PDB file of C-alpha atoms and ligand atoms in Angstrom:
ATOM      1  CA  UNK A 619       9.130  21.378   0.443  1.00  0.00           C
ATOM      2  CA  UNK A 620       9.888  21.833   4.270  1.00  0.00           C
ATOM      3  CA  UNK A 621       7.764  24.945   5.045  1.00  0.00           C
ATOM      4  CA  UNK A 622       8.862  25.040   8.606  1.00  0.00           C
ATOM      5  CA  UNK A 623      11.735  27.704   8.037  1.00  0.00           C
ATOM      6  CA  UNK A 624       8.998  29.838   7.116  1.00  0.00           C
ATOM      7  CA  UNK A 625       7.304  30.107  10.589  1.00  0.00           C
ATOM      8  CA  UNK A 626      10.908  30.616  12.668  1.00  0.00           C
ATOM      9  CA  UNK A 627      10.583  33.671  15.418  1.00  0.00           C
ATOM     10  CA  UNK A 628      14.182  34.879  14.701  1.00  0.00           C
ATOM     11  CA  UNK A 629      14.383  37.332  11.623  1.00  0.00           C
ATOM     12  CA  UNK A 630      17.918  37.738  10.296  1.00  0.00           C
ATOM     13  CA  UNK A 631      18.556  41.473  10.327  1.00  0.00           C
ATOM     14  CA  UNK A 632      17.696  41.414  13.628  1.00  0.00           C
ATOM     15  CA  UNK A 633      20.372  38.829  14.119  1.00  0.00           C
ATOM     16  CA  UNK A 634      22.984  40.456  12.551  1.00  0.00           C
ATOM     17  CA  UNK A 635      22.018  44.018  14.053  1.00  0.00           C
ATOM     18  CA  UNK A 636      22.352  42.522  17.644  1.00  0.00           C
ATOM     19  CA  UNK A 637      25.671  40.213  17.039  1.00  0.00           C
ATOM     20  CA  UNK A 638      27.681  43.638  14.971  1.00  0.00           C
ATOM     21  CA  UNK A 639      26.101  45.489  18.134  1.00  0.00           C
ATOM     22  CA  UNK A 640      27.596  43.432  20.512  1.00  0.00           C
ATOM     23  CA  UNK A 641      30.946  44.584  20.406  1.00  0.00           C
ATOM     24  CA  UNK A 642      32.712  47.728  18.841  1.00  0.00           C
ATOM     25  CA  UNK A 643      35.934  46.018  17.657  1.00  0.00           C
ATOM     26  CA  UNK A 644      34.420  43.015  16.652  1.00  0.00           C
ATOM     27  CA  UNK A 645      35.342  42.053  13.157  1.00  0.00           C
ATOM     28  CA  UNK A 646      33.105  40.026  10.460  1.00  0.00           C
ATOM     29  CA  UNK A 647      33.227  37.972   7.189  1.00  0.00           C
ATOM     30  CA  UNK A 648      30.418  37.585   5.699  1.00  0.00           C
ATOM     31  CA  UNK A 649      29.389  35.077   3.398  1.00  0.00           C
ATOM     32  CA  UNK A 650      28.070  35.499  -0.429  1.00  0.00           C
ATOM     33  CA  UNK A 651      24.001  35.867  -0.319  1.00  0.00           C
ATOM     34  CA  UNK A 652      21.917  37.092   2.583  1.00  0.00           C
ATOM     35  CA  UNK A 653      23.883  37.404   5.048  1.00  0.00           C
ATOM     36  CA  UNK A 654      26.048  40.227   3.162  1.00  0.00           C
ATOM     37  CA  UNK A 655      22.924  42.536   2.848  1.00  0.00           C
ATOM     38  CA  UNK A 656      22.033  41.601   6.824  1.00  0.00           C
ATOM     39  CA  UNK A 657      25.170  42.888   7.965  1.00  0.00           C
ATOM     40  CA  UNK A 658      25.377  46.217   5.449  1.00  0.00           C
ATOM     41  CA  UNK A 659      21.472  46.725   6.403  1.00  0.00           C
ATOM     42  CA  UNK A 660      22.730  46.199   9.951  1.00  0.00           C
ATOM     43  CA  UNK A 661      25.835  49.249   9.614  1.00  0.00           C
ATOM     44  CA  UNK A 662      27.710  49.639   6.755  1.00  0.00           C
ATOM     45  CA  UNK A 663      30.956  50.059   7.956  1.00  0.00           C
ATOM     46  CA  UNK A 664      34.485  48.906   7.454  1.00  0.00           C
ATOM     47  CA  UNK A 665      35.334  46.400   9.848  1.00  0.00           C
ATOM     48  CA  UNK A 666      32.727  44.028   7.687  1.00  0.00           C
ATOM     49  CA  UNK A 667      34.347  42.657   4.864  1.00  0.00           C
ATOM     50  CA  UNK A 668      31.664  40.941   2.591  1.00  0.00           C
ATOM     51  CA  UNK A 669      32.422  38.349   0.098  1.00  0.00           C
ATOM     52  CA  UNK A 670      30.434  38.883  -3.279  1.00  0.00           C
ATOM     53  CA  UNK A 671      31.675  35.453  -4.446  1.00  0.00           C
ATOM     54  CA  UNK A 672      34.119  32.285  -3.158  1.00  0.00           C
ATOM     55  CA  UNK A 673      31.131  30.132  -2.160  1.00  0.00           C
ATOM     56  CA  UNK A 674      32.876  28.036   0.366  1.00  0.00           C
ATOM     57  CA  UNK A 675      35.230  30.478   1.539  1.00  0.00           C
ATOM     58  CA  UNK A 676      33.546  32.595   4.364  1.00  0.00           C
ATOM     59  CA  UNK A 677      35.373  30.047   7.170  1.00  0.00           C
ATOM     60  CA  UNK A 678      38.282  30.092   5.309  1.00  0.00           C
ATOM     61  CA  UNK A 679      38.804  33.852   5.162  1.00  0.00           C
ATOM     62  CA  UNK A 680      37.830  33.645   8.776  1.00  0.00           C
ATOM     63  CA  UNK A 681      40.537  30.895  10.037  1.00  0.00           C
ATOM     64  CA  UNK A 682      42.991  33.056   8.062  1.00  0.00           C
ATOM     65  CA  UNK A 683      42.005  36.068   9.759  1.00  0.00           C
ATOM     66  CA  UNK A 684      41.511  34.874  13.129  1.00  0.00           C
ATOM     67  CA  UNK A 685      45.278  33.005  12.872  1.00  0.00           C
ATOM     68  CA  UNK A 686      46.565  36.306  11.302  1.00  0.00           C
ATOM     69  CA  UNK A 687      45.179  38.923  14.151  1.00  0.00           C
ATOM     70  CA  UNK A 688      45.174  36.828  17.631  1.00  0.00           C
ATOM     71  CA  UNK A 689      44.400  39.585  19.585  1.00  0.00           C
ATOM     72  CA  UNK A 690      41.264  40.661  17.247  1.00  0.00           C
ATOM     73  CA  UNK A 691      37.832  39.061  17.778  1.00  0.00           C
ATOM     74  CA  UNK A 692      36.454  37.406  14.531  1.00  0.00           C
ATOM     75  CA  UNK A 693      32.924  36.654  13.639  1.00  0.00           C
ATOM     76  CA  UNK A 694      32.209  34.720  10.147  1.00  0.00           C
ATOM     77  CA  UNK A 695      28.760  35.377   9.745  1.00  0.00           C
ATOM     78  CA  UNK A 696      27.359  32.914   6.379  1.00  0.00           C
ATOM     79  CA  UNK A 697      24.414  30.968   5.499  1.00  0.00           C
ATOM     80  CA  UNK A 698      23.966  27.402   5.531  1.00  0.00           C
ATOM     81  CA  UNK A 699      24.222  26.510   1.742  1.00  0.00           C
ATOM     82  CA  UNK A 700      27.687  28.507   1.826  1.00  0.00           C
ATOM     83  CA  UNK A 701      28.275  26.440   4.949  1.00  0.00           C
ATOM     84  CA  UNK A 702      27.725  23.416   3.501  1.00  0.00           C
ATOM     85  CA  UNK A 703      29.329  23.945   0.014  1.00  0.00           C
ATOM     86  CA  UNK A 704      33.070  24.478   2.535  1.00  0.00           C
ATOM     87  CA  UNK A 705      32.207  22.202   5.132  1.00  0.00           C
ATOM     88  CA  UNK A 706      35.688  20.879   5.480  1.00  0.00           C
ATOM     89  CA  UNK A 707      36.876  24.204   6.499  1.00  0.00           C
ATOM     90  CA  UNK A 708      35.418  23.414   9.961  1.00  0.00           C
ATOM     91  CA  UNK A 709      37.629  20.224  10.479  1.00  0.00           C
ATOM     92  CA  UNK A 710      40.722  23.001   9.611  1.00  0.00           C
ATOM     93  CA  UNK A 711      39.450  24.925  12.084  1.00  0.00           C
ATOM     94  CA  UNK A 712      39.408  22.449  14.721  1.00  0.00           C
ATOM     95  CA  UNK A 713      42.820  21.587  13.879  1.00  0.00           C
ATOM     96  CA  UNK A 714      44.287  25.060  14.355  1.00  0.00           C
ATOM     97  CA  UNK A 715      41.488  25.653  17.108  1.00  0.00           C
ATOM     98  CA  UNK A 716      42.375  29.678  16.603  1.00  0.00           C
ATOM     99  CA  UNK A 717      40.736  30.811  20.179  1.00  0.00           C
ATOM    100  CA  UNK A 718      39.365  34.527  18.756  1.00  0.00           C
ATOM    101  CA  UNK A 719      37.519  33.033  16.153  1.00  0.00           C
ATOM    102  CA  UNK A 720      33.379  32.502  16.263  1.00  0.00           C
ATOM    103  CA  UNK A 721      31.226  30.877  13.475  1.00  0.00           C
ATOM    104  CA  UNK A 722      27.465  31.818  12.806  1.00  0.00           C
ATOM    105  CA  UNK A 723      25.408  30.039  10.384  1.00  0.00           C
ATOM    106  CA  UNK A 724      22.472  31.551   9.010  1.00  0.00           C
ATOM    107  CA  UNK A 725      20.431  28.946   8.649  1.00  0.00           C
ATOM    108  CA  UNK A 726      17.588  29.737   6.948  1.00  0.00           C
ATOM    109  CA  UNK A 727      17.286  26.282   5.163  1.00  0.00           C
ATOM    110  CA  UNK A 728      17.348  27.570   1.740  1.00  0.00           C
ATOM    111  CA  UNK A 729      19.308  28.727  -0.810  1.00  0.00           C
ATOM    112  CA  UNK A 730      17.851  32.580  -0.344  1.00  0.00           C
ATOM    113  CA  UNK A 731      19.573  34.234  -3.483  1.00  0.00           C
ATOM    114  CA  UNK A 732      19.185  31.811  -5.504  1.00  0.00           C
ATOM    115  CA  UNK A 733      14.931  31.960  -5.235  1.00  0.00           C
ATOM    116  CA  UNK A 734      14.785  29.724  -1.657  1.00  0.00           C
ATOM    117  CA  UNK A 735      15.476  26.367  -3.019  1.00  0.00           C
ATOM    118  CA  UNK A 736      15.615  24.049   0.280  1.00  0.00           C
ATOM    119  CA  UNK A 737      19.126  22.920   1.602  1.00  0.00           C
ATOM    120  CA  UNK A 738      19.884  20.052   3.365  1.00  0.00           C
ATOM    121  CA  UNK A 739      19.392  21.436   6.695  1.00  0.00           C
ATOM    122  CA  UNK A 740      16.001  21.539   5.783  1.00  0.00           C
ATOM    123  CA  UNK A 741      15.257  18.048   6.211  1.00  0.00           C
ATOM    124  CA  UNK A 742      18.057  15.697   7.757  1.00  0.00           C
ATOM    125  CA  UNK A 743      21.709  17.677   8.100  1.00  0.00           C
ATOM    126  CA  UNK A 744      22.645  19.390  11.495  1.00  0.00           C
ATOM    127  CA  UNK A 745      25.646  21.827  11.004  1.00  0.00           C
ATOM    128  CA  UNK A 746      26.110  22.096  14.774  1.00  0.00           C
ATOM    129  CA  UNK A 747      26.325  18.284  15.262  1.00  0.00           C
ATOM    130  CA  UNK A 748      28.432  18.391  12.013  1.00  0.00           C
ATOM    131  CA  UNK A 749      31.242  21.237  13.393  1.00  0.00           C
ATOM    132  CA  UNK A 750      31.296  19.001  16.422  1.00  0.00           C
ATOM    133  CA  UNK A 751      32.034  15.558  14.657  1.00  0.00           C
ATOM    134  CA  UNK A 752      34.695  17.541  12.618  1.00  0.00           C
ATOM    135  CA  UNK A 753      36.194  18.643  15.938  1.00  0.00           C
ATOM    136  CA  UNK A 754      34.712  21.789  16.869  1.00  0.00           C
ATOM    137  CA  UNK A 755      34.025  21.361  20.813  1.00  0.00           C
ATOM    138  CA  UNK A 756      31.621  24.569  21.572  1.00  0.00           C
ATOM    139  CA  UNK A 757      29.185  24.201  19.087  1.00  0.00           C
ATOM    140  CA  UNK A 758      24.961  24.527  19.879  1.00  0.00           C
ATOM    141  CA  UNK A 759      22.177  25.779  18.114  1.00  0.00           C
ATOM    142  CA  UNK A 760      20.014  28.837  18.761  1.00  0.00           C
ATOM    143  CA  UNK A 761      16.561  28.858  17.485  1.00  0.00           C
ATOM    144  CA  UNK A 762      15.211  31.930  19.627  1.00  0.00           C
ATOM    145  CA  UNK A 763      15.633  35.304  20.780  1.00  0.00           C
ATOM    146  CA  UNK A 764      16.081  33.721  24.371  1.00  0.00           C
ATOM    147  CA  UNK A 765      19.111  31.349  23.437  1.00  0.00           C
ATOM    148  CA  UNK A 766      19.968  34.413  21.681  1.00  0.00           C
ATOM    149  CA  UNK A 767      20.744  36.215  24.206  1.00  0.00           C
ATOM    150  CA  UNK A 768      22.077  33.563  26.470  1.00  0.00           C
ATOM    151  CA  UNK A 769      24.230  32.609  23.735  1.00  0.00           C
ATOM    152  CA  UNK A 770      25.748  36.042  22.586  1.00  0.00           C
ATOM    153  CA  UNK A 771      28.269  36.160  25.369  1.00  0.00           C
ATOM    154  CA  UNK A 772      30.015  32.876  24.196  1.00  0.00           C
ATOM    155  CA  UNK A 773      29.386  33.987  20.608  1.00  0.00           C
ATOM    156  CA  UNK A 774      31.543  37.277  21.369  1.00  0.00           C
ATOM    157  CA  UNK A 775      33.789  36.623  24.133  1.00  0.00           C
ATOM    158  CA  UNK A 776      34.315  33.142  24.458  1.00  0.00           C
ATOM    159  CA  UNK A 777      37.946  31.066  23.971  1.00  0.00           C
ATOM    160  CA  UNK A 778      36.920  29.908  20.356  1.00  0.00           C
ATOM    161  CA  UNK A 779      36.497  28.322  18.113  1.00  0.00           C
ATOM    162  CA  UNK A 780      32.736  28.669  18.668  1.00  0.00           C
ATOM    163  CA  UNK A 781      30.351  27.370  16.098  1.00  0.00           C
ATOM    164  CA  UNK A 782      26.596  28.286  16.276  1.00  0.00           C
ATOM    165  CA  UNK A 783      23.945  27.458  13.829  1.00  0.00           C
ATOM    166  CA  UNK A 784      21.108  30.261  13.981  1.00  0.00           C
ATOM    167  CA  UNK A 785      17.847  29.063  12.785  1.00  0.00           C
ATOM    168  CA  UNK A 786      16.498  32.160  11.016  1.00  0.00           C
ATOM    169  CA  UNK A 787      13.112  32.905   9.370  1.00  0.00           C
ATOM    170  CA  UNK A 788      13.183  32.060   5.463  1.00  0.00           C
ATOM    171  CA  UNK A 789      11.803  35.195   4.556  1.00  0.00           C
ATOM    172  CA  UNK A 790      12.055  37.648   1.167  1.00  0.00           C
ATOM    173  CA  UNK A 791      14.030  40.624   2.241  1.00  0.00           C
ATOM    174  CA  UNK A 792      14.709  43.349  -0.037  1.00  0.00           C
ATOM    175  CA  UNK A 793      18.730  43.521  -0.841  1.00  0.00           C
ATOM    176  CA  UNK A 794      20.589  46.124   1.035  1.00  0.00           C
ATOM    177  CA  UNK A 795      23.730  46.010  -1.141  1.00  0.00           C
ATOM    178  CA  UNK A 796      27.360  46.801   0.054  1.00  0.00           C
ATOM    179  CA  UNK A 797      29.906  48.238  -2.427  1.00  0.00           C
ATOM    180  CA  UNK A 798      30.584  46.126  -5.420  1.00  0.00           C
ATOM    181  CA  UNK A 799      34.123  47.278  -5.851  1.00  0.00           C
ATOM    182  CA  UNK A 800      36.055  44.919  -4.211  1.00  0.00           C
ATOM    183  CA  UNK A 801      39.437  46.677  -4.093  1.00  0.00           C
ATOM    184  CA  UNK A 802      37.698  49.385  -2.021  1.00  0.00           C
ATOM    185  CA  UNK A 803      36.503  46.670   0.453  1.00  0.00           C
ATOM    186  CA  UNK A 804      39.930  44.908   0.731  1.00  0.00           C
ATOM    187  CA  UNK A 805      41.616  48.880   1.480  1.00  0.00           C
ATOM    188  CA  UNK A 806      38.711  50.066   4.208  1.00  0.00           C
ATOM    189  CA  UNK A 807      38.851  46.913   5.918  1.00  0.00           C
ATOM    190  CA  UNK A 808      43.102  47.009   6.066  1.00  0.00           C
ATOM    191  CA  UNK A 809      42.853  50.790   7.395  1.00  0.00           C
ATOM    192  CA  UNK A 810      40.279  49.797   9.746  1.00  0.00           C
ATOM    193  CA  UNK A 811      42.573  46.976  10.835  1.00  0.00           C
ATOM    194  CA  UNK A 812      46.094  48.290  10.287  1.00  0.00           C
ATOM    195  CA  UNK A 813      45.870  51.898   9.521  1.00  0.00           C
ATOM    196  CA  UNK A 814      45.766  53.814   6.680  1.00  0.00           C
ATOM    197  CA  UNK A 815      49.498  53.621   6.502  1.00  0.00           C
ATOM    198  CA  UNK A 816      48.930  50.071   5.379  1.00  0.00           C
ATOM    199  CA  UNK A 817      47.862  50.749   1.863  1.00  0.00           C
TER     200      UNK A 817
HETATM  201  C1  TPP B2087      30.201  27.798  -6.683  1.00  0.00           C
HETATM  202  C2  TPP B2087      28.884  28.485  -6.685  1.00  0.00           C
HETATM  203  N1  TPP B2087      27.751  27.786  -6.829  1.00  0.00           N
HETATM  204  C3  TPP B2087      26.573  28.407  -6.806  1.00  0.00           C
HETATM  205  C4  TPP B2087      26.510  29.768  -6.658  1.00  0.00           C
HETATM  206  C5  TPP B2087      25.177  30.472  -6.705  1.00  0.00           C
HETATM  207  N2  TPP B2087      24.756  30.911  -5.392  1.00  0.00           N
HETATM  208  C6  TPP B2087      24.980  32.170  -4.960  1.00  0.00           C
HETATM  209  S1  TPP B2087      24.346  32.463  -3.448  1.00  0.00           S
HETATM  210  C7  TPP B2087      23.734  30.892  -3.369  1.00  0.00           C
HETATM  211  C8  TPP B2087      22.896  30.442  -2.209  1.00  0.00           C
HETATM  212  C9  TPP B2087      23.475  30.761  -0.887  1.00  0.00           C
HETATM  213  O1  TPP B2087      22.691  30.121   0.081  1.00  0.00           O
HETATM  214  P1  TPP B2087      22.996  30.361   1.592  1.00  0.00           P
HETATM  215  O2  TPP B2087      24.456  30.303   1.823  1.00  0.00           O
HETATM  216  O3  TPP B2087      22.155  29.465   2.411  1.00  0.00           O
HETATM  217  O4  TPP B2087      22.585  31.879   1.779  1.00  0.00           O
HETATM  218  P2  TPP B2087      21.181  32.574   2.128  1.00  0.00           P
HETATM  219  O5  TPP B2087      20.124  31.521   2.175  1.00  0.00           O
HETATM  220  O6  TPP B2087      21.416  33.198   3.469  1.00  0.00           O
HETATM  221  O7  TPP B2087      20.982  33.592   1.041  1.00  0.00           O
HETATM  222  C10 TPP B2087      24.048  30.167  -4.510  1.00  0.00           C
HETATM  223  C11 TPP B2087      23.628  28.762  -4.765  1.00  0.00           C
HETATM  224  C12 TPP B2087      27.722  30.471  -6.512  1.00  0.00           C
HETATM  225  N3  TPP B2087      27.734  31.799  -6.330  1.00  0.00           N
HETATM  226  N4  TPP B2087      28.894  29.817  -6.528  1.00  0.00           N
HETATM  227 MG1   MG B2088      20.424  29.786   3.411  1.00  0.00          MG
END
């Protein structure tokens, strides 16, 4: 097994603390698995709407989002086993290009909830150079808190779609859980989105 994952200098909650930091009205999907409890250990709040299942369907629920709400800023935040399991989503997203929309991968090279089996990434797939041969024009890879940084702007602001694989530390994390009720996820994020007269 690739231990290399093991020994990377970015750690995901700090990941997910700085990109739901970086801008107020920013709003996020998060895939099923680690990057859920990231984003609730990062602020629980209601503009994050976690998926507790649909492996595959983080981009999806993204594009749909992001086409739905131009004029809202949309971060799907999801690892790279969801990633890969809805990997055509990307070349969708190319097609409709949606120009509020930014992708993060995770990329931990493991299946983390599942007890850290390797992925693919872990030896020869590259989801960057993937998004971009499925259309995707700004994609890149960040692999420290540097490119981080340099990177957040175009992460948060920039005419999407944006695609950026984040290699994070594999690393046992303890779960930080959001609500399990998923009509009560669905309502908070309308109101945050449309207002409570929307329910
Ligand atoms: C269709 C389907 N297959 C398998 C699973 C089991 N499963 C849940 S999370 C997960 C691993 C997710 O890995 P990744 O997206 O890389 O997340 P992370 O490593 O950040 O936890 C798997 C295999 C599932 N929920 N649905
Ligand atoms: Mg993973």
């Amino acid at each position: 097994m690739s231990k290399r994952a093991e020994s990377f200098p970015l750690h995901r909650r700090e990941v997910a603390k700085t990109l739901l930091g970086a801008r107020e009205d920013l709003l996020v999907v998060t895939g099923l698995g680690s990057t859920n409890w990231d984003f609730t250990a990062a602020g629980d709040c209601a503009r994050i709407f976690p998926l507790w299942g649909a492996m595959g369907g983080a981009v999806p629920t993204g594009l749909g989002l992001a086409l739905a709400q131009p004029s809202k800023r949309v971060l799907v935040a999801t690892g790279d086993g969801e990633m890969l399991m809805g990997i055509g989503a990307l070349a969708t997203v190319a097609v409709q290009a949606p120009k509020n929309l930014a992708i993060c991968v995770f990329d931990n090279e493991r299946y983390g909830e599942t007890g850290m089996q390797t992925t693919h990434t872990a030896s020869v797939a590259d989801l960057a150079l993937t998004a971009q041969g499925l259309g995707i024009r700004n994609t890149g890879t960040i692999t420290d808190e540097n490119e981080l940084k340099a990177e957040l702007d175009a992460i948060i602001n920039a005419d999407g779609p944006v695609f950026r694989t984040i290699k994070v530390r594999a690393e046992p994390l303890e779960f930080v859980l959001p609500s399990k009720d998923g009509v009560h996820l669905k309502n908070r994020f309308r109101a945050e989105l449309l207002g409570p007269e929307a329910l």
